[in-house]
Amino acid sequence: MSFRNLLRHLGLVDRESEDQLRAIARRRQELSGLPDDRLKSAAKDLHRDADVIETFALAAVIAARVLGLQMFDVQILGALAMHRGQIAEMQTGEGKTLAAVPAAIWYARQGRGVHVLTANDYLARRDAAWMRGIYDWFGLSVGHISQDMPAADRRAAYRCDLTYATANEVGFDYLRDGLARRTDELVQREFAFAVIDEADSILLDEARIPLVIAGGVAEDSALAYRIDSVVAGMQPHLHYSLDEFARNVQLTDAGIERVEASLGCGSLFDEPNLRILTAAQDALHAHALLRRDVDYVVKKGSIELVDEFKGRIAQNRRWPAGLHSAVEAKEGVRLKTQGRILGSITVQGLAGMYDRICGMTGTAATQAEEFWKVYKLPVKTIPTNRPVIRQDLPDVVYADKEARNEALAEEIRRVHETGRPILVGTASVEESEALSRRLQMAGIAHAVLNARNDETEAAIIAQAGALGAVTVSTNMAGRGTDILLGGNPPKDRDKVVDLGGLYVIGTTRHEARRIDNQLRGRAGRQGDPGTSRFFISLDDDLLVRFGIRENPDIDSVQRTAEGQNLEIRQTLWKYDCTVEDHRREVYNLRREILLSPGWSLRSMLPEEQYCELIQAAGEHALETAGRQLALAIVDDLWADYLANVAELRGGIHWVSWTGGDPLHRFLTGEQAIYADFHDCLKEEIADAFRTAEVDKGEIHFRNAERMERGATWTYVTTDQPFGTLAERIKKGIQRRLSKTY
């Protein structure tokens, strides 16, 4: 039976894909005989409406000429899925980077630009350089964006037919463009198409994390340190109540009295002291809920957040301003300026701005429902080029973590003696270092890959398949780098194959099955042998949270957790949908003011006032000053809007405790805040001109500093660091269900 017939027999390829594969193969055969010059001409002469068969066949033949890589049928299947606007699930080592190229070329021929979104700057730079030769033959330009790139280089990269970048950098540039006061400050063109690598990481794990642009002055660092000295000595149950798994902590009456007495401020609930109350609550969160080497690390005098899904440092990410300052005070490091939020967007909101998105990842099928409900993206599972022969052994369950850890160390020692390489995935920096100490005491040489040394992750993970290697990694740090059996270069490949390939061990199960599958997928690439096994304990967080102590059915627990998390994310998105709609409206208004020749200040002023100003200053001077003033006031009022919405959202969970509907209350309040934005916009523009001075055709505003934007900076924040709103909503849902049934 042929490979394509086998795929069809197994139900892994549909009739349309099968027909296209066959047609592409025939055309590849015809094109493969052409000399380079004729092949280049054929590629460059492709019309915008050329069919997918011709485009993909040319891409495959040119890839073989330029890179020496023959595209497998499964890679073509992945490309076809992306060309249809789907998520292609392709296993580790199946060549996703190359599989994306035909689809990217297909979209790029539309002439509107394609963003290829990657997991980090390194991959954006690497993949753009690696695939550039293929694009060159098609006459397509390619660029990449990196974090330290100046505006002129960013503008040039976005003008290319294909731009490789992280979603964060694209989002930050969007926010910067949203504050531009001159047309030459803009770097992006309108969004059209996006091909998303590691789509589960970008569209699910990081989708709800706000990207922020801020400006302004530093906060009061003295207050953060004073409050910290008071809170640091507080005792649980006496000074505060703690619900560990709901991630909620509250001052008790004794705690409130301690703060009031220590600061001599009177009642914390008096209006002048609300700033102190907020700072005290932030300090309490920092001490009671956030753990060093689990939630964050202290590195080079700074607080660096740890990505819970990858176990690596979350670059340029901060908690909300007061909380981040509280953690800095707790650890005794210099406080960073947080500033006033001037603009914000989530990756999920950013994805909604493209006309079409598609993607690829090694793990998507278990999250297919969420991809469809949130993004209307179908998931297409692509078969592996060679059969997977990896052994996925049953979990080993222990009564507690100490018993698990002892058995884990013994298993590593036993297997290590054979020379077989071992990769151990842990849940946190703390856990990885505790295991490292055990291995050191046992005399087992090993490498540790976690958020403390993430700069060297590619080099460490590349050698994880070497003979005798033991690598301890947090979750999926190192994702994006293949592990080659025998090391890199694979000088001992045959020996490692004879030993059974890479042995992957997980020290706990994650809430999402796909995170476990990512770890498993590091072994058994391209038909290699390998083994995976999870060592878990009954006091792991996942099992304790769901009250499972006997005969745990892990898959069932994970499906339950995934369902709850999907429900939470969908509910949270309902809160954000209206905000996103209003953000787009204001962004479009701002672009109209900045770019449209037809925009006039007349639309913002009473007719009588406008005519008087024309007579005093002249139309050109008035319209020029009016555009700049309108942009400045829009920016100010939008920052006020964001602050007011954040304040509204921060307290909305209390509504559920009084039997109200928090979503309805939020949407009603948000609409009022947005209406106030528009009411104030025209009023403030009119007031500014009413008090302005006109001298020899020049307009001088009384509040001139308002026209100066000042310095801005970008970062990633976490609007609900403890899941408070999510937990409140979930509990509210559960209470309503219990009343209904």
GROMACS .gro file of C-alpha atoms in nm, residues 110-477:
model
  368
  110GLN     CA    1  -0.165   3.894  -0.241
  111GLY     CA    2   0.075   4.187  -0.195
  112ARG     CA    3  -0.055   4.292   0.146
  113GLY     CA    4   0.216   4.148   0.370
  114VAL     CA    5   0.235   3.836   0.586
  115HIS     CA    6   0.342   3.820   0.950
  116VAL     CA    7   0.504   3.491   1.049
  117LEU     CA    8   0.470   3.495   1.427
  118THR     CA    9   0.726   3.296   1.625
  119ALA     CA   10   0.784   3.214   1.991
  120ASN     CA   11   1.091   3.434   2.046
  121ASP     CA   12   1.330   3.678   1.880
  122TYR     CA   13   1.590   3.409   1.819
  123LEU     CA   14   1.349   3.199   1.612
  124ALA     CA   15   1.225   3.504   1.420
  125ARG     CA   16   1.582   3.592   1.324
  126ARG     CA   17   1.684   3.232   1.254
  127ASP     CA   18   1.381   3.136   1.046
  128ALA     CA   19   1.384   3.454   0.838
  129ALA     CA   20   1.750   3.397   0.749
  130TRP     CA   21   1.703   3.022   0.697
  131MET     CA   22   1.407   3.053   0.458
  132ARG     CA   23   1.516   3.375   0.286
  133GLY     CA   24   1.672   3.192  -0.010
  134ILE     CA   25   1.338   3.030  -0.102
  135TYR     CA   26   1.153   3.360  -0.089
  136ASP     CA   27   1.422   3.528  -0.300
  137TRP     CA   28   1.351   3.292  -0.590
  138PHE     CA   29   0.987   3.405  -0.579
  139GLY     CA   30   1.090   3.770  -0.578
  140LEU     CA   31   0.947   3.813  -0.228
  141SER     CA   32   1.122   4.028   0.032
  142VAL     CA   33   1.163   3.906   0.389
  143GLY     CA   34   1.251   4.084   0.712
  144HIS     CA   35   1.246   4.019   1.085
  145ILE     CA   36   1.175   4.220   1.399
  146SER     CA   37   1.384   4.196   1.716
  147GLN     CA   38   1.340   4.364   2.051
  148ASP     CA   39   1.628   4.613   2.023
  149MET     CA   40   1.561   4.716   1.661
  150PRO     CA   41   1.530   5.091   1.585
  151ALA     CA   42   1.214   5.233   1.431
  152ALA     CA   43   1.360   5.278   1.081
  153ASP     CA   44   1.461   4.911   1.062
  154ARG     CA   45   1.122   4.804   1.195
  155ARG     CA   46   0.946   5.010   0.928
  156ALA     CA   47   1.160   4.849   0.658
  157ALA     CA   48   1.088   4.499   0.795
  158TYR     CA   49   0.712   4.560   0.799
  159ARG     CA   50   0.724   4.682   0.440
  160CYS     CA   51   0.860   4.342   0.332
  161ASP     CA   52   0.633   4.079   0.180
  162LEU     CA   53   0.703   3.854   0.478
  163THR     CA   54   0.792   3.969   0.829
  164TYR     CA   55   0.908   3.725   1.097
  165ALA     CA   56   0.845   3.852   1.450
  166THR     CA   57   0.707   3.760   1.790
  167ALA     CA   58   0.344   3.841   1.859
  168ASN     CA   59   0.459   4.064   2.145
  169GLU     CA   60   0.680   4.279   1.924
  170VAL     CA   61   0.403   4.317   1.665
  171GLY     CA   62   0.167   4.415   1.945
  172PHE     CA   63   0.410   4.666   2.094
  173ASP     CA   64   0.464   4.827   1.755
  174TYR     CA   65   0.087   4.850   1.713
  175LEU     CA   66   0.064   5.029   2.048
  176ARG     CA   67   0.348   5.266   1.959
  177ASP     CA   68   0.180   5.348   1.630
  178GLY     CA   69  -0.133   5.416   1.831
  179LEU     CA   70   0.048   5.706   2.002
  180ALA     CA   71   0.219   5.850   1.693
  181ARG     CA   72   0.185   6.226   1.656
  182ARG     CA   73   0.347   6.241   1.310
  183THR     CA   74   0.309   6.016   1.007
  184ASP     CA   75   0.684   5.947   0.998
  185GLU     CA   76   0.658   5.782   1.340
  186LEU     CA   77   0.440   5.499   1.204
  187VAL     CA   78   0.612   5.167   1.131
  188GLN     CA   79   0.332   4.922   1.048
  189ARG     CA   80   0.094   4.893   0.755
  190GLU     CA   81  -0.255   4.746   0.785
  191PHE     CA   82  -0.272   4.388   0.907
  192ALA     CA   83  -0.361   4.121   0.651
  193PHE     CA   84  -0.237   3.765   0.712
  194ALA     CA   85  -0.058   3.583   0.994
  195VAL     CA   86   0.104   3.239   0.999
  196ILE     CA   87   0.156   3.147   1.364
  197ASP     CA   88   0.427   2.908   1.480
  198GLU     CA   89   0.377   2.739   1.820
  199ALA     CA   90   0.012   2.841   1.782
  200ASP     CA   91  -0.097   2.686   2.111
  201SER     CA   92   0.162   2.888   2.304
  202ILE     CA   93   0.080   3.217   2.132
  203LEU     CA   94  -0.298   3.185   2.087
  204LEU     CA   95  -0.382   3.002   2.411
  205ASP     CA   96  -0.110   3.028   2.676
  206GLU     CA   97  -0.026   3.393   2.612
  207ALA     CA   98  -0.352   3.508   2.455
  208ARG     CA   99  -0.499   3.682   2.760
  209ILE     CA  100  -0.181   3.855   2.877
  210PRO     CA  101  -0.206   4.231   2.815
  211LEU     CA  102   0.069   4.407   2.621
  212VAL     CA  103   0.109   4.754   2.765
  213ILE     CA  104   0.261   5.086   2.663
  214ALA     CA  105   0.311   5.327   2.950
  215GLY     CA  106   0.453   5.670   3.027
  216GLY     CA  107   0.474   5.910   3.318
  217VAL     CA  108   0.664   5.931   3.643
  218ALA     CA  109   0.783   5.680   3.900
  219GLU     CA  110   0.557   5.568   4.181
  220ASP     CA  111   0.617   5.641   4.548
  221SER     CA  112   0.884   5.382   4.632
  222ALA     CA  113   0.903   5.493   4.995
  223LEU     CA  114   0.544   5.379   5.057
  224ALA     CA  115   0.611   5.034   4.909
  225TYR     CA  116   0.909   4.981   5.142
  226ARG     CA  117   0.726   5.114   5.450
  227ILE     CA  118   0.429   4.887   5.389
  228ASP     CA  119   0.659   4.591   5.325
  229SER     CA  120   0.825   4.630   5.664
  230VAL     CA  121   0.482   4.610   5.828
  231VAL     CA  122   0.344   4.319   5.626
  232ALA     CA  123   0.662   4.107   5.633
  233GLY     CA  124   0.605   4.010   5.995
  234MET     CA  125   0.237   3.923   5.966
  235GLN     CA  126   0.118   3.576   6.062
  236PRO     CA  127  -0.140   3.371   5.867
  237HIS     CA  128  -0.476   3.318   6.036
  238LEU     CA  129  -0.394   3.599   6.281
  239HIS     CA  130  -0.326   3.895   6.054
  240TYR     CA  131  -0.462   3.758   5.728
  241SER     CA  132  -0.675   3.476   5.592
  242LEU     CA  133  -0.539   3.269   5.307
  243ASP     CA  134  -0.719   3.046   5.060
  244GLU     CA  135  -0.420   2.891   4.884
  245PHE     CA  136  -0.587   2.729   4.585
  246ALA     CA  137  -0.828   3.014   4.515
  247ARG     CA  138  -0.517   3.234   4.529
  248ASN     CA  139  -0.692   3.484   4.752
  249VAL     CA  140  -0.568   3.658   5.065
  250GLN     CA  141  -0.736   3.920   5.287
  251LEU     CA  142  -0.633   4.124   5.590
  252THR     CA  143  -0.816   4.029   5.908
  253ASP     CA  144  -0.926   4.288   6.163
  254ALA     CA  145  -0.599   4.227   6.349
  255GLY     CA  146  -0.403   4.282   6.029
  256ILE     CA  147  -0.585   4.605   5.952
  257GLU     CA  148  -0.519   4.731   6.307
  258ARG     CA  149  -0.150   4.641   6.273
  259VAL     CA  150  -0.114   4.849   5.955
  260GLU     CA  151  -0.307   5.142   6.103
  261ALA     CA  152  -0.101   5.139   6.423
  262SER     CA  153   0.234   5.101   6.245
  263LEU     CA  154   0.171   5.388   6.004
  264GLY     CA  155  -0.038   5.607   6.235
  265CYS     CA  156  -0.268   5.682   5.945
  266GLY     CA  157  -0.610   5.639   6.105
  267SER     CA  158  -0.870   5.418   5.940
  268LEU     CA  159  -0.743   5.244   5.625
  269PHE     CA  160  -1.089   5.281   5.477
  270ASP     CA  161  -1.098   5.659   5.494
  271GLU     CA  162  -1.076   5.799   5.141
  272PRO     CA  163  -0.731   5.965   5.189
  273ASN     CA  164  -0.589   5.624   5.295
  274LEU     CA  165  -0.719   5.411   5.009
  275ARG     CA  166  -0.375   5.429   4.845
  276ILE     CA  167  -0.224   5.282   5.163
  277LEU     CA  168  -0.492   5.010   5.176
  278THR     CA  169  -0.416   4.912   4.815
  279ALA     CA  170  -0.041   4.907   4.885
  280ALA     CA  171  -0.098   4.689   5.194
  281GLN     CA  172  -0.307   4.442   4.996
  282ASP     CA  173  -0.039   4.429   4.723
  283ALA     CA  174   0.232   4.367   4.983
  284LEU     CA  175   0.021   4.091   5.138
  285HIS     CA  176  -0.020   3.927   4.797
  286ALA     CA  177   0.354   3.950   4.737
  287HIS     CA  178   0.442   3.779   5.064
  288ALA     CA  179   0.160   3.526   5.095
  289LEU     CA  180   0.091   3.420   4.737
  290LEU     CA  181   0.399   3.472   4.521
  291ARG     CA  182   0.694   3.239   4.570
  292ARG     CA  183   1.052   3.310   4.477
  293ASP     CA  184   1.194   3.051   4.233
  294VAL     CA  185   0.842   2.940   4.146
  295ASP     CA  186   0.653   3.248   4.030
  296TYR     CA  187   0.961   3.466   3.981
  297VAL     CA  188   1.338   3.475   4.018
  298VAL     CA  189   1.568   3.753   4.131
  299LYS     CA  190   1.823   3.805   3.855
  300LYS     CA  191   2.079   4.083   3.821
  301GLY     CA  192   1.895   4.300   4.070
  302SER     CA  193   1.557   4.267   3.902
  303ILE     CA  194   1.240   4.066   3.948
  304GLU     CA  195   1.194   3.835   3.649
  305LEU     CA  196   0.861   3.654   3.611
  306VAL     CA  197   0.862   3.285   3.525
  307ASP     CA  198   0.630   3.164   3.249
  308GLU     CA  199   0.422   2.890   3.412
  309PHE     CA  200   0.384   2.699   3.085
  310LYS     CA  201   0.743   2.706   2.962
  311GLY     CA  202   0.941   2.739   3.282
  312ARG     CA  203   1.159   3.008   3.126
  313ILE     CA  204   1.175   3.377   3.207
  314ALA     CA  205   0.883   3.571   3.060
  315GLN     CA  206   1.073   3.847   2.887
  316ASN     CA  207   0.973   4.205   2.967
  317ARG     CA  208   0.672   4.096   3.172
  318ARG     CA  209   0.549   4.268   3.486
  319TRP     CA  210   0.264   4.233   3.728
  320PRO     CA  211   0.026   4.528   3.773
  321ALA     CA  212   0.213   4.833   3.897
  322GLY     CA  213   0.146   4.815   4.270
  323LEU     CA  214   0.197   4.440   4.295
  324HIS     CA  215   0.524   4.446   4.101
  325SER     CA  216   0.654   4.723   4.328
  326ALA     CA  217   0.548   4.519   4.632
  327VAL     CA  218   0.750   4.217   4.513
  328GLU     CA  219   1.050   4.442   4.445
  329ALA     CA  220   1.022   4.582   4.798
  330LYS     CA  221   0.987   4.230   4.940
  331GLU     CA  222   1.312   4.125   4.772
  332GLY     CA  223   1.491   4.453   4.843
  333VAL     CA  224   1.565   4.544   4.480
  334ARG     CA  225   1.531   4.881   4.310
  335LEU     CA  226   1.175   4.964   4.209
  336LYS     CA  227   1.110   4.999   3.836
  337THR     CA  228   0.899   5.280   3.702
  338GLN     CA  229   0.555   5.146   3.613
  339GLY     CA  230   0.393   5.465   3.489
  340ARG     CA  231   0.049   5.543   3.354
  341ILE     CA  232  -0.093   5.295   3.105
  342LEU     CA  233  -0.143   5.473   2.773
  343GLY     CA  234  -0.252   5.174   2.566
  344SER     CA  235  -0.304   4.801   2.597
  345ILE     CA  236  -0.395   4.503   2.380
  346THR     CA  237  -0.392   4.126   2.427
  347VAL     CA  238  -0.254   3.879   2.176
  348GLN     CA  239  -0.610   3.752   2.133
  349GLY     CA  240  -0.719   4.104   2.042
  350LEU     CA  241  -0.421   4.139   1.811
  351ALA     CA  242  -0.511   3.815   1.631
  352GLY     CA  243  -0.857   3.952   1.566
  353MET     CA  244  -0.711   4.235   1.359
  354TYR     CA  245  -0.586   4.008   1.080
  355ASP     CA  246  -0.809   3.925   0.787
  356ARG     CA  247  -0.693   3.565   0.817
  357ILE     CA  248  -0.478   3.365   1.055
  358CYS     CA  249  -0.351   3.008   1.047
  359GLY     CA  250  -0.082   2.822   1.236
  360MET     CA  251   0.108   2.514   1.334
  361THR     CA  252   0.213   2.345   1.655
  362GLY     CA  253   0.303   2.008   1.793
  363THR     CA  254   0.008   2.002   2.031
  364ALA     CA  255  -0.334   2.133   1.933
  365ALA     CA  256  -0.584   1.846   1.908
  366THR     CA  257  -0.670   1.840   2.280
  367GLN     CA  258  -0.748   2.212   2.256
  368ALA     CA  259  -0.943   2.191   1.928
  369GLU     CA  260  -1.265   2.304   2.092
  370GLU     CA  261  -1.101   2.619   2.227
  371PHE     CA  262  -0.932   2.703   1.896
  372TRP     CA  263  -1.269   2.683   1.727
  373LYS     CA  264  -1.477   2.865   1.988
  374VAL     CA  265  -1.229   3.149   2.035
  375TYR     CA  266  -1.075   3.191   1.689
  376LYS     CA  267  -1.296   2.986   1.454
  377LEU     CA  268  -0.980   2.793   1.364
  378PRO     CA  269  -1.023   2.422   1.282
  379VAL     CA  270  -0.743   2.190   1.392
  380LYS     CA  271  -0.604   1.946   1.136
  381THR     CA  272  -0.396   1.660   1.274
  382ILE     CA  273  -0.112   1.582   1.035
  383PRO     CA  274   0.035   1.229   1.046
  384THR     CA  275   0.405   1.182   1.113
  385ASN     CA  276   0.641   1.112   0.825
  386ARG     CA  277   0.751   0.792   0.995
  387PRO     CA  278   0.553   0.586   1.248
  388VAL     CA  279   0.599   0.693   1.610
  389ILE     CA  280   0.758   0.402   1.799
  390ARG     CA  281   0.805   0.588   2.128
  391GLN     CA  282   0.682   0.395   2.433
  392ASP     CA  283   0.450   0.605   2.651
  393LEU     CA  284   0.455   0.409   2.975
  394PRO     CA  285   0.177   0.426   3.238
  395ASP     CA  286   0.213   0.683   3.516
  396VAL     CA  287   0.375   0.577   3.841
  397VAL     CA  288   0.178   0.713   4.139
  398TYR     CA  289   0.319   0.768   4.488
  399ALA     CA  290   0.156   0.861   4.816
  400ASP     CA  291   0.347   1.185   4.860
  401LYS     CA  292   0.613   1.399   4.699
  402GLU     CA  293   0.899   1.271   4.912
  403ALA     CA  294   0.832   0.910   4.808
  404ARG     CA  295   0.798   1.025   4.447
  405ASN     CA  296   1.123   1.220   4.456
  406GLU     CA  297   1.317   0.928   4.603
  407ALA     CA  298   1.185   0.692   4.337
  408LEU     CA  299   1.256   0.950   4.068
  409ALA     CA  300   1.618   0.990   4.172
  410GLU     CA  301   1.661   0.613   4.182
  411GLU     CA  302   1.511   0.574   3.835
  412ILE     CA  303   1.747   0.839   3.697
  413ARG     CA  304   2.044   0.667   3.862
  414ARG     CA  305   1.945   0.326   3.725
  415VAL     CA  306   1.894   0.443   3.367
  416HIS     CA  307   2.196   0.674   3.372
  417GLU     CA  308   2.423   0.380   3.449
  418THR     CA  309   2.333   0.236   3.109
  419GLY     CA  310   2.438   0.556   2.929
  420ARG     CA  311   2.090   0.627   2.797
  421PRO     CA  312   2.015   1.004   2.779
  422ILE     CA  313   1.744   1.133   3.012
  423LEU     CA  314   1.535   1.450   2.997
  424VAL     CA  315   1.341   1.534   3.314
  425GLY     CA  316   1.061   1.793   3.295
  426THR     CA  317   0.980   1.967   3.625
  427ALA     CA  318   0.709   2.217   3.716
  428SER     CA  319   0.918   2.502   3.861
  429VAL     CA  320   1.265   2.644   3.913
  430GLU     CA  321   1.242   2.538   4.277
  431GLU     CA  322   1.162   2.178   4.186
  432SER     CA  323   1.433   2.160   3.921
  433GLU     CA  324   1.696   2.279   4.168
  434ALA     CA  325   1.577   2.045   4.443
  435LEU     CA  326   1.613   1.753   4.201
  436SER     CA  327   1.953   1.885   4.094
  437ARG     CA  328   2.072   1.874   4.457
  438ARG     CA  329   1.961   1.511   4.486
  439LEU     CA  330   2.149   1.422   4.170
  440GLN     CA  331   2.460   1.603   4.292
  441MET     CA  332   2.452   1.405   4.617
  442ALA     CA  333   2.422   1.087   4.409
  443GLY     CA  334   2.722   1.191   4.201
  444ILE     CA  335   2.524   1.209   3.876
  445ALA     CA  336   2.654   1.471   3.633
  446HIS     CA  337   2.370   1.667   3.477
  447ALA     CA  338   2.265   1.998   3.322
  448VAL     CA  339   1.989   2.220   3.456
  449LEU     CA  340   1.777   2.432   3.226
  450ASN     CA  341   1.549   2.679   3.399
  451ALA     CA  342   1.473   3.048   3.423
  452ARG     CA  343   1.809   3.121   3.588
  453ASN     CA  344   2.009   3.017   3.284
  454ASP     CA  345   1.765   3.053   2.995
  455GLU     CA  346   2.029   3.235   2.786
  456THR     CA  347   2.201   2.902   2.727
  457GLU     CA  348   1.886   2.696   2.671
  458ALA     CA  349   1.945   2.619   2.301
  459ALA     CA  350   2.296   2.490   2.370
  460ILE     CA  351   2.184   2.280   2.669
  461ILE     CA  352   1.880   2.125   2.502
  462ALA     CA  353   2.075   2.050   2.182
  463GLN     CA  354   2.298   1.812   2.382
  464ALA     CA  355   2.016   1.649   2.579
  465GLY     CA  356   2.029   1.343   2.349
  466ALA     CA  357   2.402   1.281   2.397
  467LEU     CA  358   2.527   0.951   2.537
  468GLY     CA  359   2.502   0.962   2.918
  469ALA     CA  360   2.336   1.306   2.925
  470VAL     CA  361   2.099   1.393   3.209
  471THR     CA  362   1.906   1.719   3.159
  472VAL     CA  363   1.670   1.866   3.416
  473SER     CA  364   1.437   2.122   3.259
  474THR     CA  365   1.144   2.330   3.376
  475ASN     CA  366   0.837   2.229   3.178
  476MET     CA  367   0.910   2.291   2.813
  477ALA     CA  368   1.206   2.527   2.824
   0.00000   0.00000   0.00000
